[in-house]
Structures are given as structure tokens and as C-alpha cells.
Coordinates of C-alpha atoms (C1' of nucleotides) in Angstrom, one line a residue:
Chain A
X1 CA 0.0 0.0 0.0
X2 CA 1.3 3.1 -1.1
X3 CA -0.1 5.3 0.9
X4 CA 1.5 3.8 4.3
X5 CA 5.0 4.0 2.5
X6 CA 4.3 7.9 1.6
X7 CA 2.8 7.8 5.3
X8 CA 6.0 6.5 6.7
X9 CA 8.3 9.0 4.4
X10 CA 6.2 11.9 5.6
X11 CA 7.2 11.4 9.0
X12 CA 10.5 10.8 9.0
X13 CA 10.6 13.8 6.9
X14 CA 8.9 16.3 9.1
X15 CA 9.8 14.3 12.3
X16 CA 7.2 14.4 14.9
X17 CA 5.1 17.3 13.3
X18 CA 1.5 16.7 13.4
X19 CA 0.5 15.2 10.4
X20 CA -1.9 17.2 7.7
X21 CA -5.1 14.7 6.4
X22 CA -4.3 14.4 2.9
X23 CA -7.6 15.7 1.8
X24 CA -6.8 19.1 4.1
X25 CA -3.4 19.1 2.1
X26 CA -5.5 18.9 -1.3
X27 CA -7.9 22.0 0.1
X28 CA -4.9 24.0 1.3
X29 CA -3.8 23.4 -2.2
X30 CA -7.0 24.6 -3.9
X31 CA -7.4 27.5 -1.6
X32 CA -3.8 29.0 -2.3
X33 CA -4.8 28.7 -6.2
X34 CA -7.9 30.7 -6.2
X35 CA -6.0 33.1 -3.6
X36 CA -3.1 33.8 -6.2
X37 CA -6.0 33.9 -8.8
X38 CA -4.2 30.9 -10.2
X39 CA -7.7 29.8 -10.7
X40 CA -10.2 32.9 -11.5
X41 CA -13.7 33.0 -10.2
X42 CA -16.1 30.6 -12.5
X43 CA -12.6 29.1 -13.7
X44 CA -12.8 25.3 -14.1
X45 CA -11.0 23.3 -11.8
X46 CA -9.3 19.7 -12.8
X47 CA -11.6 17.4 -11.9
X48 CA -11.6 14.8 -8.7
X49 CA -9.6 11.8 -11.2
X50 CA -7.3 14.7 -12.2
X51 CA -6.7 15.9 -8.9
X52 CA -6.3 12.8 -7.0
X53 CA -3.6 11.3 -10.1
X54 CA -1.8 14.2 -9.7
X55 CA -1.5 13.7 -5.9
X56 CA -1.0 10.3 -5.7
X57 CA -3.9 10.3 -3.8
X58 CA -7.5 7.8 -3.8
X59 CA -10.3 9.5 -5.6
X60 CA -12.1 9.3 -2.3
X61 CA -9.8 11.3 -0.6
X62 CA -9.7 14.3 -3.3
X63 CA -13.7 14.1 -3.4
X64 CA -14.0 14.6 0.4
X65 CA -11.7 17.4 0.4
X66 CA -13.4 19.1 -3.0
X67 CA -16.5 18.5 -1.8
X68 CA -15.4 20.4 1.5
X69 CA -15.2 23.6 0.1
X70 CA -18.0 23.0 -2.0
X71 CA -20.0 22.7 1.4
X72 CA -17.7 26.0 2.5
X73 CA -19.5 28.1 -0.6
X74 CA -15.8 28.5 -2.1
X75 CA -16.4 26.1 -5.2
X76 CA -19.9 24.8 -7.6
X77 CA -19.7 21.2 -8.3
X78 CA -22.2 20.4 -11.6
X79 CA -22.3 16.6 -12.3
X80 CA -21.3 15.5 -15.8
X81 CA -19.9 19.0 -16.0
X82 CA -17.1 19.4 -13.6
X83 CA -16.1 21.9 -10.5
X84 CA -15.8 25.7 -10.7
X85 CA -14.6 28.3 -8.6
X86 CA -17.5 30.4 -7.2
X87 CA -17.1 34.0 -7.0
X88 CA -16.7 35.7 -3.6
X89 CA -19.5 36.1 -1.8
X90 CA -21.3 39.2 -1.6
X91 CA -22.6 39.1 1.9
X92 CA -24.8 41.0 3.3
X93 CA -23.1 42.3 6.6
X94 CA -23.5 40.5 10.0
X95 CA -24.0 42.0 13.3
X96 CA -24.0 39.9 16.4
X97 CA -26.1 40.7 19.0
X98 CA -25.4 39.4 22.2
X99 CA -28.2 39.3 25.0
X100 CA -28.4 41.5 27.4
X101 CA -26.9 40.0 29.9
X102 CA -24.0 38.7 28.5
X103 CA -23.2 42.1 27.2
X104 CA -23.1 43.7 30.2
X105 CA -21.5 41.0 32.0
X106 CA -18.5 40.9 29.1
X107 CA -17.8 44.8 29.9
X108 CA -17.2 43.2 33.1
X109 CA -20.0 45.1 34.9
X110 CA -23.4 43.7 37.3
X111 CA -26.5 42.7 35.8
X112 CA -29.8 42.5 37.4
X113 CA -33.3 43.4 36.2
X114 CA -36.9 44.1 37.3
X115 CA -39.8 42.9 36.3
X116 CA -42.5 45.3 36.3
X117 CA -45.6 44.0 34.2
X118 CA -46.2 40.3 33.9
X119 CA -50.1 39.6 32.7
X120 CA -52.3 37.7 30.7
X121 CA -54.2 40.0 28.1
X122 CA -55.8 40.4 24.4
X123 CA -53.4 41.5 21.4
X124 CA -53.6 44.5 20.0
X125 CA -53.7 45.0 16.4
X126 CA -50.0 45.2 16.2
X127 CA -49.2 42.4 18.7
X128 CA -51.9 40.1 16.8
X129 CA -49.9 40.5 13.6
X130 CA -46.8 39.9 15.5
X131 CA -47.4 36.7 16.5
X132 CA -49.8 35.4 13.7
X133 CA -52.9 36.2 15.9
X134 CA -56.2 36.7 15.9
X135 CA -56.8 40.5 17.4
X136 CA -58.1 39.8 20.7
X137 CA -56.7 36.5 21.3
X138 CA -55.1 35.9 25.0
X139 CA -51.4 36.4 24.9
X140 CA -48.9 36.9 27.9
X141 CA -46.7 39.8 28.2
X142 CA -43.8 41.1 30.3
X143 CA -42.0 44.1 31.0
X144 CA -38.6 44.0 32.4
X145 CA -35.6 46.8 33.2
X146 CA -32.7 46.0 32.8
X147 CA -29.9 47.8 34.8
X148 CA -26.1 48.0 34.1
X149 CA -24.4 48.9 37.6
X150 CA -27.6 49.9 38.7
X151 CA -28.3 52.0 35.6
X152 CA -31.4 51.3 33.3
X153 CA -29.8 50.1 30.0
X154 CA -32.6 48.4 28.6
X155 CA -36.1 48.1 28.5
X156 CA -37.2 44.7 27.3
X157 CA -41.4 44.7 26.2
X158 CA -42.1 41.3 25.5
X159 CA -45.3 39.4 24.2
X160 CA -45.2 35.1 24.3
X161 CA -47.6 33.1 22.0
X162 CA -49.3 31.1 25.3
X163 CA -49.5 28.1 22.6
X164 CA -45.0 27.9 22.7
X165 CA -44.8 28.4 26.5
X166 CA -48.2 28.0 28.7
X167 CA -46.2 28.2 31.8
X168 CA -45.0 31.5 31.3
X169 CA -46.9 33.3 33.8
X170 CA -45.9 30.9 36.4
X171 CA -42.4 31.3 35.8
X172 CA -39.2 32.8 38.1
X173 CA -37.6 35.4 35.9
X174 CA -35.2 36.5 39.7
X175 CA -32.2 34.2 38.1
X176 CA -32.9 34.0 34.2
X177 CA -34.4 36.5 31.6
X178 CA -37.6 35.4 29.9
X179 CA -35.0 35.6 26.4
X180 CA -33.1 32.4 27.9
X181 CA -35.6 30.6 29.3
X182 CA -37.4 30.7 26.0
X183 CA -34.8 29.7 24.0
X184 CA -33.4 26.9 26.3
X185 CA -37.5 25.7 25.6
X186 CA -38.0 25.5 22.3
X187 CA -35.0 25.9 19.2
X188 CA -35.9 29.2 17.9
X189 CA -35.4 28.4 14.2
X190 CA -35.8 32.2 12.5
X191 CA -35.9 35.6 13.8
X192 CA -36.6 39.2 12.1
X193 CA -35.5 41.8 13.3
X194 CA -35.4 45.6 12.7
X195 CA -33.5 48.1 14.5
X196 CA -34.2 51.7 14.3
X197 CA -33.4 55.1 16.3
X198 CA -36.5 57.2 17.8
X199 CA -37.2 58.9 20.9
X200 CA -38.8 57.6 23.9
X201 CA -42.2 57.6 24.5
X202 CA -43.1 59.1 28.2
X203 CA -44.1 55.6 29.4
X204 CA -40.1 54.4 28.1
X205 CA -38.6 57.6 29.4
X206 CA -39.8 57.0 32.8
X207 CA -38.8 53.6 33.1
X208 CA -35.7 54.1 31.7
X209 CA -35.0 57.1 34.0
X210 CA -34.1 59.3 31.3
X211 CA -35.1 62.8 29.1
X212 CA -37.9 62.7 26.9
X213 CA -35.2 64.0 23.9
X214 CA -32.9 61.5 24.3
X215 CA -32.5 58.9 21.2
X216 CA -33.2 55.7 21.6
X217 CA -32.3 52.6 19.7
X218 CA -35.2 50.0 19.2
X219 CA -34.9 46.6 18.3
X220 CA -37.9 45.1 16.8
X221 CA -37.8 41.1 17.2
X222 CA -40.3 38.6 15.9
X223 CA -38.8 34.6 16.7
X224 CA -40.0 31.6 15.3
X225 CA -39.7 27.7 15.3
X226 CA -41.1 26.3 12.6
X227 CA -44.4 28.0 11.6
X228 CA -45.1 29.2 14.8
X229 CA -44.3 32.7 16.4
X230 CA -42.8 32.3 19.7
X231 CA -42.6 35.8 21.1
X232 CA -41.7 39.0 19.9
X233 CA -39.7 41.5 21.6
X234 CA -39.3 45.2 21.7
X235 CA -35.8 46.2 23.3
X236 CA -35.7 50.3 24.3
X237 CA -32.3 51.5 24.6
X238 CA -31.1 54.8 25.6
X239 CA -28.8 56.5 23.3
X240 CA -26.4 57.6 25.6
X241 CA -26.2 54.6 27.8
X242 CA -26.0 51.3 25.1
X243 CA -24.4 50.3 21.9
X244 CA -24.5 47.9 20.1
X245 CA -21.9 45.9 18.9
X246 CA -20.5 42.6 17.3
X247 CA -17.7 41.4 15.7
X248 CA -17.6 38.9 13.0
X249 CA -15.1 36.7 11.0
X250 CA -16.1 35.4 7.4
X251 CA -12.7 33.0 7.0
X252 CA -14.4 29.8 7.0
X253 CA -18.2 29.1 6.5
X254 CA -20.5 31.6 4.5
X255 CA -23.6 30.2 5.4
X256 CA -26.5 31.6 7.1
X257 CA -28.7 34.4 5.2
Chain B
X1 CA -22.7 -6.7 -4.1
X2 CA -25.6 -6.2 -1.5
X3 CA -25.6 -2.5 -1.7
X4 CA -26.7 -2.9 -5.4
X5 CA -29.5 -5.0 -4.9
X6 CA -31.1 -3.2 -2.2
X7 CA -30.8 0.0 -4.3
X8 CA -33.0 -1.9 -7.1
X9 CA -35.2 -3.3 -4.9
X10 CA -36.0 0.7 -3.1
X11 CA -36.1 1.9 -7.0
X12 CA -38.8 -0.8 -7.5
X13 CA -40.5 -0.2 -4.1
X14 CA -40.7 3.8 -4.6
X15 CA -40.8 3.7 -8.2
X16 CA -39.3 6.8 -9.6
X17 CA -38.7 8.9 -6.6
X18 CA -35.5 10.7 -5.9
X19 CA -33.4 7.9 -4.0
X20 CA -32.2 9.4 -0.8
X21 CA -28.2 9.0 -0.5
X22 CA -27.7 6.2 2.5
X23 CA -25.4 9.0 4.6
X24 CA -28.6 11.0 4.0
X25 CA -30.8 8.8 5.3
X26 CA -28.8 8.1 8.8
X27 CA -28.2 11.9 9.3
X28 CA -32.2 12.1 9.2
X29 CA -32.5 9.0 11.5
X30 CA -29.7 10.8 13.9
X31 CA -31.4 13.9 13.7
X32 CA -34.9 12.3 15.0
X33 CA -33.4 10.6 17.5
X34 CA -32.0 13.8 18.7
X35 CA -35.5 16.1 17.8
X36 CA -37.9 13.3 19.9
X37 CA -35.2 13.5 22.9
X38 CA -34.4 9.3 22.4
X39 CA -30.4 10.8 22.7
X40 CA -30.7 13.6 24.7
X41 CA -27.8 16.4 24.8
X42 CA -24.8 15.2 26.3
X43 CA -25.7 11.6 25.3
X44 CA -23.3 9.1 23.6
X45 CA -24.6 8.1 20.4
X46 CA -23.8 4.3 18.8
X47 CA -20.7 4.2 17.4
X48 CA -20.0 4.5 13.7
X49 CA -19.3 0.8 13.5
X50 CA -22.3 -0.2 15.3
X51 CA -24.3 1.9 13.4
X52 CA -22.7 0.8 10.3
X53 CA -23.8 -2.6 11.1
X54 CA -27.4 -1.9 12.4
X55 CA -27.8 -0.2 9.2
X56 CA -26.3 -2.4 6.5
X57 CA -23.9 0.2 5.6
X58 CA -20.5 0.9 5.4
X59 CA -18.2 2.7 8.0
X60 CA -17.5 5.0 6.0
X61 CA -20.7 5.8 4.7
X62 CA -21.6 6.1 8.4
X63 CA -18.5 8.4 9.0
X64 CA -19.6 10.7 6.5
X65 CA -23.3 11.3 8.1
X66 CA -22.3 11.3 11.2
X67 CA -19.3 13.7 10.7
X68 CA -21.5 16.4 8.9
X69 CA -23.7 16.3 11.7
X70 CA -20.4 17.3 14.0
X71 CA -19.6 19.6 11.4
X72 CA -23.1 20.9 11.7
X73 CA -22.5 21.6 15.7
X74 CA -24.9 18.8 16.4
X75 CA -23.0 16.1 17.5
X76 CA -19.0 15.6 19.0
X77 CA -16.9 13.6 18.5
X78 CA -14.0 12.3 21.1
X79 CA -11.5 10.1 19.2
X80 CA -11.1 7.1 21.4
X81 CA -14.4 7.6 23.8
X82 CA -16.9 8.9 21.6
X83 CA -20.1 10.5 19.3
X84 CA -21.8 12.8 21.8
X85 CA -25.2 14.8 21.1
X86 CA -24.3 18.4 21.8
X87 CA -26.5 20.8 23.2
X88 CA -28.1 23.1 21.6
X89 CA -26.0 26.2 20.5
X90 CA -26.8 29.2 22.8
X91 CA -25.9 31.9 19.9
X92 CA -26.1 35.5 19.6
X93 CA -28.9 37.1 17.7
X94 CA -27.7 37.7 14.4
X95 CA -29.0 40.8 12.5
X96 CA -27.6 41.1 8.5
X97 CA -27.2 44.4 7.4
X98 CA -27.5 44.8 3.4
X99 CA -26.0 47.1 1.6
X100 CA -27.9 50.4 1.5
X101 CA -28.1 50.1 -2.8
X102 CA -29.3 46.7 -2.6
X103 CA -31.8 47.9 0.9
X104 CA -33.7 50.2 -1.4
X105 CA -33.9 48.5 -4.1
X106 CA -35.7 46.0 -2.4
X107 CA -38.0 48.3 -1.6
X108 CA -39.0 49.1 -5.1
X109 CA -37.5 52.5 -4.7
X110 CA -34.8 53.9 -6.4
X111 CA -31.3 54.6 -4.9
X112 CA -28.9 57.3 -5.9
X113 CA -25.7 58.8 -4.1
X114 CA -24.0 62.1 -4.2
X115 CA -20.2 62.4 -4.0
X116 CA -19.8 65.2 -1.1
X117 CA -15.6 65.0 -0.7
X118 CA -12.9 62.5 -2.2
X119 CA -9.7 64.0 -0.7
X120 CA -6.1 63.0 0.7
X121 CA -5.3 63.6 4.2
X122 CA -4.2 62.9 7.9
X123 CA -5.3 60.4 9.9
X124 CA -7.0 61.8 13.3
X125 CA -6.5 60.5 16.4
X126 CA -10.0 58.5 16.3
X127 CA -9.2 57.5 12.6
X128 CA -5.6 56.4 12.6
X129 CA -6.9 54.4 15.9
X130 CA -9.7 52.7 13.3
X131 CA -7.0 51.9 10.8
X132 CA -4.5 51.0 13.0
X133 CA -2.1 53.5 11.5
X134 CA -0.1 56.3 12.8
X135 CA -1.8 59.5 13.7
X136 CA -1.3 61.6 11.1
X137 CA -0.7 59.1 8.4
X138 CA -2.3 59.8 4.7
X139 CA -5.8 58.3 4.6
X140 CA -7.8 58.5 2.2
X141 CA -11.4 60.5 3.0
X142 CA -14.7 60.1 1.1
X143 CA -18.4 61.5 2.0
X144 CA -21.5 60.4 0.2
X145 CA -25.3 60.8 0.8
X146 CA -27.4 58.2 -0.5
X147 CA -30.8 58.9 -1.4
X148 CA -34.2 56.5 -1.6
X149 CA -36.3 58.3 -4.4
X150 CA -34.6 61.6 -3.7
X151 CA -34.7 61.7 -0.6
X152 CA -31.8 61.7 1.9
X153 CA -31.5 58.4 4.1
X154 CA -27.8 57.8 4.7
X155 CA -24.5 59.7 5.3
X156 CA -21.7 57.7 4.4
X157 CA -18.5 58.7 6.2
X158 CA -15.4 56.7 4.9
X159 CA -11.8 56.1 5.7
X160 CA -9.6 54.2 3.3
X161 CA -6.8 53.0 4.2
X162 CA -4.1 53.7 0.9
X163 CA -2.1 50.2 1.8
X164 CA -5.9 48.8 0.5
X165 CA -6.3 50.6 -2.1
X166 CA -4.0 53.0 -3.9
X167 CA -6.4 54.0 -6.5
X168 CA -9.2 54.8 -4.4
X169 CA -8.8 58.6 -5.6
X170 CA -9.2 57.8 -9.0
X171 CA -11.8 55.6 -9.1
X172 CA -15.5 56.6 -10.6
X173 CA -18.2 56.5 -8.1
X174 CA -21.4 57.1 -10.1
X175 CA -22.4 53.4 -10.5
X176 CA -20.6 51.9 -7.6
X177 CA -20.3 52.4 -4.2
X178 CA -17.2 52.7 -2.6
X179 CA -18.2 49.5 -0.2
X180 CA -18.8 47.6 -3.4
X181 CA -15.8 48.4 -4.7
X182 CA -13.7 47.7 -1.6
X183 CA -15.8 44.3 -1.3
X184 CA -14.9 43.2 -4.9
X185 CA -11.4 44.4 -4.5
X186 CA -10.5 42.9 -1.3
X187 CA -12.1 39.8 0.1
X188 CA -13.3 41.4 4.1
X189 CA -12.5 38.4 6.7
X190 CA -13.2 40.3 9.5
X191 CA -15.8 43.3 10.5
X192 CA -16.3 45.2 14.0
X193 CA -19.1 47.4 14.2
X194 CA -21.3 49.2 16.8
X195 CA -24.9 50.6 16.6
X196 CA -26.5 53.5 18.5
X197 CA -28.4 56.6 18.3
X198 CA -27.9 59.7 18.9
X199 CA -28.4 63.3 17.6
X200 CA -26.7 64.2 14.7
X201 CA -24.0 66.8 14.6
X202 CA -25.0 70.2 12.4
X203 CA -22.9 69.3 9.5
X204 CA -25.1 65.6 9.3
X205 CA -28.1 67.4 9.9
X206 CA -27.5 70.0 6.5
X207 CA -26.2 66.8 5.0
X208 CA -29.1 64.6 5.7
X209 CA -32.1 67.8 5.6
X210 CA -33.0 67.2 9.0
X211 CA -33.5 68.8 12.7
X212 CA -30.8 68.7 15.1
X213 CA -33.7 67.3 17.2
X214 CA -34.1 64.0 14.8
X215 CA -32.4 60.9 16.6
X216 CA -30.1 59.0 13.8
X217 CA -28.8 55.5 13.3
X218 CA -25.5 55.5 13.3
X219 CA -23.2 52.1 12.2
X220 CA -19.7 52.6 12.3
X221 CA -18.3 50.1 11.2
X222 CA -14.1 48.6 10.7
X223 CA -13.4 46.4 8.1
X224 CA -10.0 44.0 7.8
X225 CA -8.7 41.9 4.9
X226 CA -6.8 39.2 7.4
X227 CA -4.5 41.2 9.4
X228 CA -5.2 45.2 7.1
X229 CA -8.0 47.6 8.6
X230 CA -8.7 48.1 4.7
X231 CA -11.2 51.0 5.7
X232 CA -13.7 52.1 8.2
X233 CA -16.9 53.7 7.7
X234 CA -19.4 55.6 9.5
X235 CA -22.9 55.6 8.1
X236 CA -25.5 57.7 9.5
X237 CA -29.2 57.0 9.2
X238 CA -32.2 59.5 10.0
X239 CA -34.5 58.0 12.5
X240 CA -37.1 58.7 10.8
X241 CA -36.5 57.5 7.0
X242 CA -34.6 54.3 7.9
X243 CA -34.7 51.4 9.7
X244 CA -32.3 48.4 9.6
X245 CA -33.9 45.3 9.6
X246 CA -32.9 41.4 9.2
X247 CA -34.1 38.5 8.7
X248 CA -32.0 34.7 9.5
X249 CA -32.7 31.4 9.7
X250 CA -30.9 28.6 11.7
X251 CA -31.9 25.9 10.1
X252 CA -29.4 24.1 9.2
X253 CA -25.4 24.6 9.9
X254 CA -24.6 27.0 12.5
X255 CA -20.9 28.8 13.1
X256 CA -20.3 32.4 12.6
X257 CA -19.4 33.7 15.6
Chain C
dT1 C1' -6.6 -5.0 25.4
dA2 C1' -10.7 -3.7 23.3
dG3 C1' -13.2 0.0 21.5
dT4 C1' -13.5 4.6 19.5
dG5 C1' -12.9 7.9 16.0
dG6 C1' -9.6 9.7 11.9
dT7 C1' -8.0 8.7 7.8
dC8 C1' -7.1 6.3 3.4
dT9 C1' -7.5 3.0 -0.5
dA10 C1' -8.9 0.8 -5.0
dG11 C1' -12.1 -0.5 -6.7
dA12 C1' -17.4 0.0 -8.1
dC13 C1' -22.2 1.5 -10.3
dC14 C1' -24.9 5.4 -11.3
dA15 C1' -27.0 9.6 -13.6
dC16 C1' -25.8 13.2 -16.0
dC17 C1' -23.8 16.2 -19.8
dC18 C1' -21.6 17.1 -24.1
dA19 C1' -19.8 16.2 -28.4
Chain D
dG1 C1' -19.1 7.2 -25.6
dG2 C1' -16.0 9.4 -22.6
dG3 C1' -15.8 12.5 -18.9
dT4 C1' -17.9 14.4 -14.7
dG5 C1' -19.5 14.3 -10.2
dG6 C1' -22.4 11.3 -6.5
dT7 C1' -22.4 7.5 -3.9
dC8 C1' -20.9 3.2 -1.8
dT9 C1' -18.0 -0.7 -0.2
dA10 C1' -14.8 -3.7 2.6
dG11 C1' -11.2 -3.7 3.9
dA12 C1' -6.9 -1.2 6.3
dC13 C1' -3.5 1.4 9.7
dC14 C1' -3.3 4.8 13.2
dA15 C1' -3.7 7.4 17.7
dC16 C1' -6.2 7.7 21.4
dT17 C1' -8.9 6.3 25.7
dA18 C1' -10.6 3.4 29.2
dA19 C1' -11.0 -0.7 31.7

DNA sequence: TAGTGGTCTAGACCACCCA
DNA sequence: GGGTGGTCTAGACCACTAA
């Protein structure tokens, strides 16, 4: 068997470095050519027989490594045609928001919140089309402050299908926010979300302990799993007390939107 | 050759339905398992040779299923112990922010920009900090409003950083944005970017034909080509013309961030 | 030592596409 | 018909872990 010779030869070669998988040799390979533009963008690339002649390798081998990348977004694979090079993807940019708690607890800072409304009641017109309701139809919502060393950072408005979490009402929201305990429940499978900058309404002012002039950023959130809404969120921040943020890296996987 | 035979015989059974790959078929049966809590998280799954053998299959057929479900974050794997289910991910909320061109035209409207300043100069302390150069390094500077049917909806602030992109003086913005071009030119592995509102400065205000009173999204946002800041923007939104919004699902593989 | 996953091979049959 | 990718097999050697 070849392959145990070459194996063997590697080794003593490199001595004791860690060994690279054969097929993660054949993708570095690929990579470097479409990253010298060796191989352009729609180029055609030698096909799996080619590939794994050329490195001595089983044609099992180059397939998992081309079909890698083809799972990565980097290459298009058309049977009875051959493989191309995909163009890079133009990506809509990512923002990661973290939960509340998390975020505040990463600036290294105290988190606790309040809970101030928790009640059964009939949607509104806007919450019935929230959560794919009839107007009217009994929902549960919650309002919660959060604080930030104290400070009111956040004011989370929240409004739960009763049909994804009948317990809600009965729940202990002291040591977890409603946000996690829904999510640990049920795999939220799709979310929209809008974001926008307005001022507080007099209601939001108050609670959040600040001027009725100051900007706010508002994040609209509707979540789903499956079919079914599972809650959707309004999230008041003041302007001069919370940002945003997120960082994200693209090297690997595209994926997602 | 078994495998052959009992692909006949399913061809004959289902008659000419679209035969579901073996691999395909355990990653379903995994996936069940997992779905109607049979293996719950943290539970060790068969092994790939006893599920080879329980299914008819090859090991490496089973390999292959079961190590895109690890690639998929579902399962781990522990060479020497074992296949583990994984819980599910707790991830950030992810909110993807197109492109302001493409934003509008997805609203049917129509998206125009106006080239404010294109000029050479030095880096401030707040942008040579962004770009990770020297203060008072050459940067290049460009300003653009955008416009939804004529009307102004984003301030585009932008800092180029020359090592990116030498040309970026020249170049002929009246069917491209600069963020296109930088995209195209330079695949982005990396972004950092904050959101929040606030009141715009005077100069934004004229800019955008608002009041000084309107609160404003602003995104500012650092971009990197692996280890290069290639530019960092600061895009300002009125409050009341624009609202970010997102939509994601998490169906299938998870990663980023 | 027995079991696990990680990797690899050298074949194979298939559907598909193009000339 | 010859080339392409899609899938599958029945073995194999290895490093690692746990009993």
C-alpha cells in the first residue's frame, strides 16, 4: 500500500510534526490557487480523477476534500460537467447581538433586572400581527428593566404566543431573563428583526430614568420555530447609555442568510 | 454486491422517486433521535461501526453522516471515547445588514448617491486608531449621501486606508459604491461594528435635511482583509427615513461567531 | 486489550452532460 | 461514448482512551 509507504516518508521527513489529512493538504492546495488567482472566479478546476492522479492520492480522498469547500461556498460542483470556482460572496453584513446579559457581563460590569408588568391580556392589532394572531386572542406579556451597575440600560417589552410556553406566567424570571428561558425551551429556528433610532415615549422615558429628547435605539424582534411565532420582543435602549456591537469573522463558513 | 441490490429493490418499491443517499438517510434517523429526545444532549450516540452494522452500511458511509452532523455543531466527537449529542447552541442574535443600494432596491424605490468629498489627508487620532495606523498618516477620506427616491436616508462617512487601495482617488463612483468596490477588491475576513443613536451633529443634519432634534442610526463600522484595517466607515441614518432590519434562519449549519 | 474515531484506498455503479 | 461528479464498499492502519 502506497499510501502507508508515503505515510512513513512523511514522518520521517517532518519528524514528529502533526500530520496534515491528505484531503486538508489537497484543500490548502486549492485555496492558495484561487487566492493567487491561479484559478479565477467561474474558472474550471481539474476534476476529482485529475486531482487525486496528480497527488497520488485515492479519488475518495480528493472528493472529500473538493466536496469540503463545495460545502464551504468556495467552489460549484455540476455533475457530468465538472467543479468551478465560485465567485466571492457578496454578503450582506453580520452584526452579532449578544443578550443583554451577557453584554453587560462581558464589559465586566453587574447585571440585574426588574420585572414590572407580567399579565395575561388580548393582542392588539400590532401584537396580533406579530405573533400570527387573531386580534383579541389571549397572549402573555412582560416588562422587564434591565440595569447596568444599577443604571437602566434596557427596557425589554415582551409578548409570548401562550400556545410555545403556557407556563410563562408561572415562571421565576429572579435568576434568568424570559429571552433564555425561552430559548433553552424550544429551538428558535428564525428571527426578524429591525432596528431603528426614535425617541422615547413618556411611558419608556420614565422607566428608563431618562429625558424625553434622548435617542433611543429600538430593536424590533419577531422569533420563530417552525411556523409558529414564539414571542416578539421590543428592546428600548437609551442612546447615551448602550451600543450595540458585534464582531464577526467570514474566513471559514459563509452560510446563514 | 448487497448495496446494489437493495438500491433496485427501493427503486422498484418507490418507483421513480429521488433515492435518498444512505449518509442522508442516517443523518435524518440521527437527527430524530436527537428532535424526539431518544439521545438527549450530552448523550453518547452508537458508534460509527455499530451503526454501520445496524444499518447495512459501510463505516464510511456512516463516517460521512455522522461527521457532517459534527460539522453541523450537532454532535461531537471524542476520538477514542466517543459520538456525543451536543447541546443546543446558545448563539447571539444575528442581524444582517445589506448594503444600502441593494436595501432600497428591495424596496422598489430607487437609490442614488451624491459624492460630497474625495480627498487626501491625515489620519486623526480616532481614525488612525480605526485603521491601526499612525496618527497623522495619509488616509484617504470620502463622504457620500445616498438617497431613496430623492430623498436623503444615509451619510456615508469613509476612511480608506491607501495600503488597501491606492487607486481609491481615482476611481469613478457614479455606479458603484465605494463598499462595493472595496468588497470586490479585497475579500473582508473580518468586521467590527457598533450601533446606536444619537443626535446628529450640524454638518449631518445640512447633510441629511434634518433637525438637530431628529435621533439618527448611526453604524460605524471597521473592516479587515486578514490582518489590514482596509477601511472604516461611519454611516449615518435618519430615524425617521430608515430602519435596519434582518431576517435569518438557523436551520441548518450553525458557526459564525 | 478492546473499543473509539480519523484517515485512506482501490475499486465499483450510477446519472448526467456534451460532443 | 467518454468525462464528470455522487455515492458506496470492505477492507486497512493509526492514535487515542478506558478498563
Amino acid at each position: 500500500m502506497q499510501y502507508i509507504q508515503l505515510r512513513e516518508r512523511v514522518k520521517s521527513a517532518v519528524m514528529f510534526k502533526a500530520p496534515v489529512p491528505r484531503y486538508a493538504a489537497l484543500k490548502t492546495y486549492v485555496c492558495e490557487q484561487i487566492e493567487k488567482g491561479k484559478w479565477q472566479p467561474n474558472d474550471k478546476i481539474p476534476s476529482e480523477t485529475s486531482l487525486a492522479e496528480t497527488f497520488g492520492i485515492s479519488r475518495m480522498t480528493a472528493n472529500r476534500a473538493i466536496r469540503e469547500l463545495t460545502d464551504e461556498g468556495r467552489l460549484i460542483r455540476i455533475a457530468g460537467v465538472g467543479t468551478f470556482v465560485l465567485p466571492p460572496k457578496v454578503r450582506g453584513t453580520i452584526l452579532e447581538i449578544r443578550s443583554i446579559s451577557e453584554e453587560i457581563i462581558a464589559r465586566g460590569h453587574i447585571h440585574s433586572s426588574r420585572l414590572l408588568t407580567i399579565e395575561k391580556m388580548e393582542a392588539s392589532a400590532f401584537v396580533a400581527r406579530s405573533l400570527e394572531l387573531e386580534e383579541g386572542a389571549e397572549i402573555f406579556h412582560a416588562v422587564f428593566v434591565h440595569f447596568e451597575n444599577d443604571e437602566p440600560v434596557q427596557l425589554e417589552n415582551r409578548f409570548v404566543n401562550p400556545a410555545a410556553a403556557p407556563d410563562f406566567l408561572s415562571l421565576d424570571f429572579t435568576n434568568r431573563t424570559p429571552s433564555d428561558y425561552l430559548l433553552g425551551r424550544l429551538p428558535v429556528t428564525e428571527i426578524e428583526q429591525t432596528i431603528e433610532a426614535r425617541l422615547p415615549s413618556k411611558q419608556e422615558a420614565a422607566h428608563l430614568a431618562i429625558d424625553l429628547a434622548e435617542p433611543c435605539l429600538v430593536l424590533e424582534r419577531t422569533s420563530r420555530t417552525g411556523q409558529m411565532v414564539v414571542t416578539h420582543v421590543r428592546l428600548v435602549h437609551p442612546g447615551k447609555r448602550m451600543t450595540l456591537g458585534g464582531r464577526n469573522s467570514f474566513d471559514n463558513t459563509p452560510s446563514i442568510g
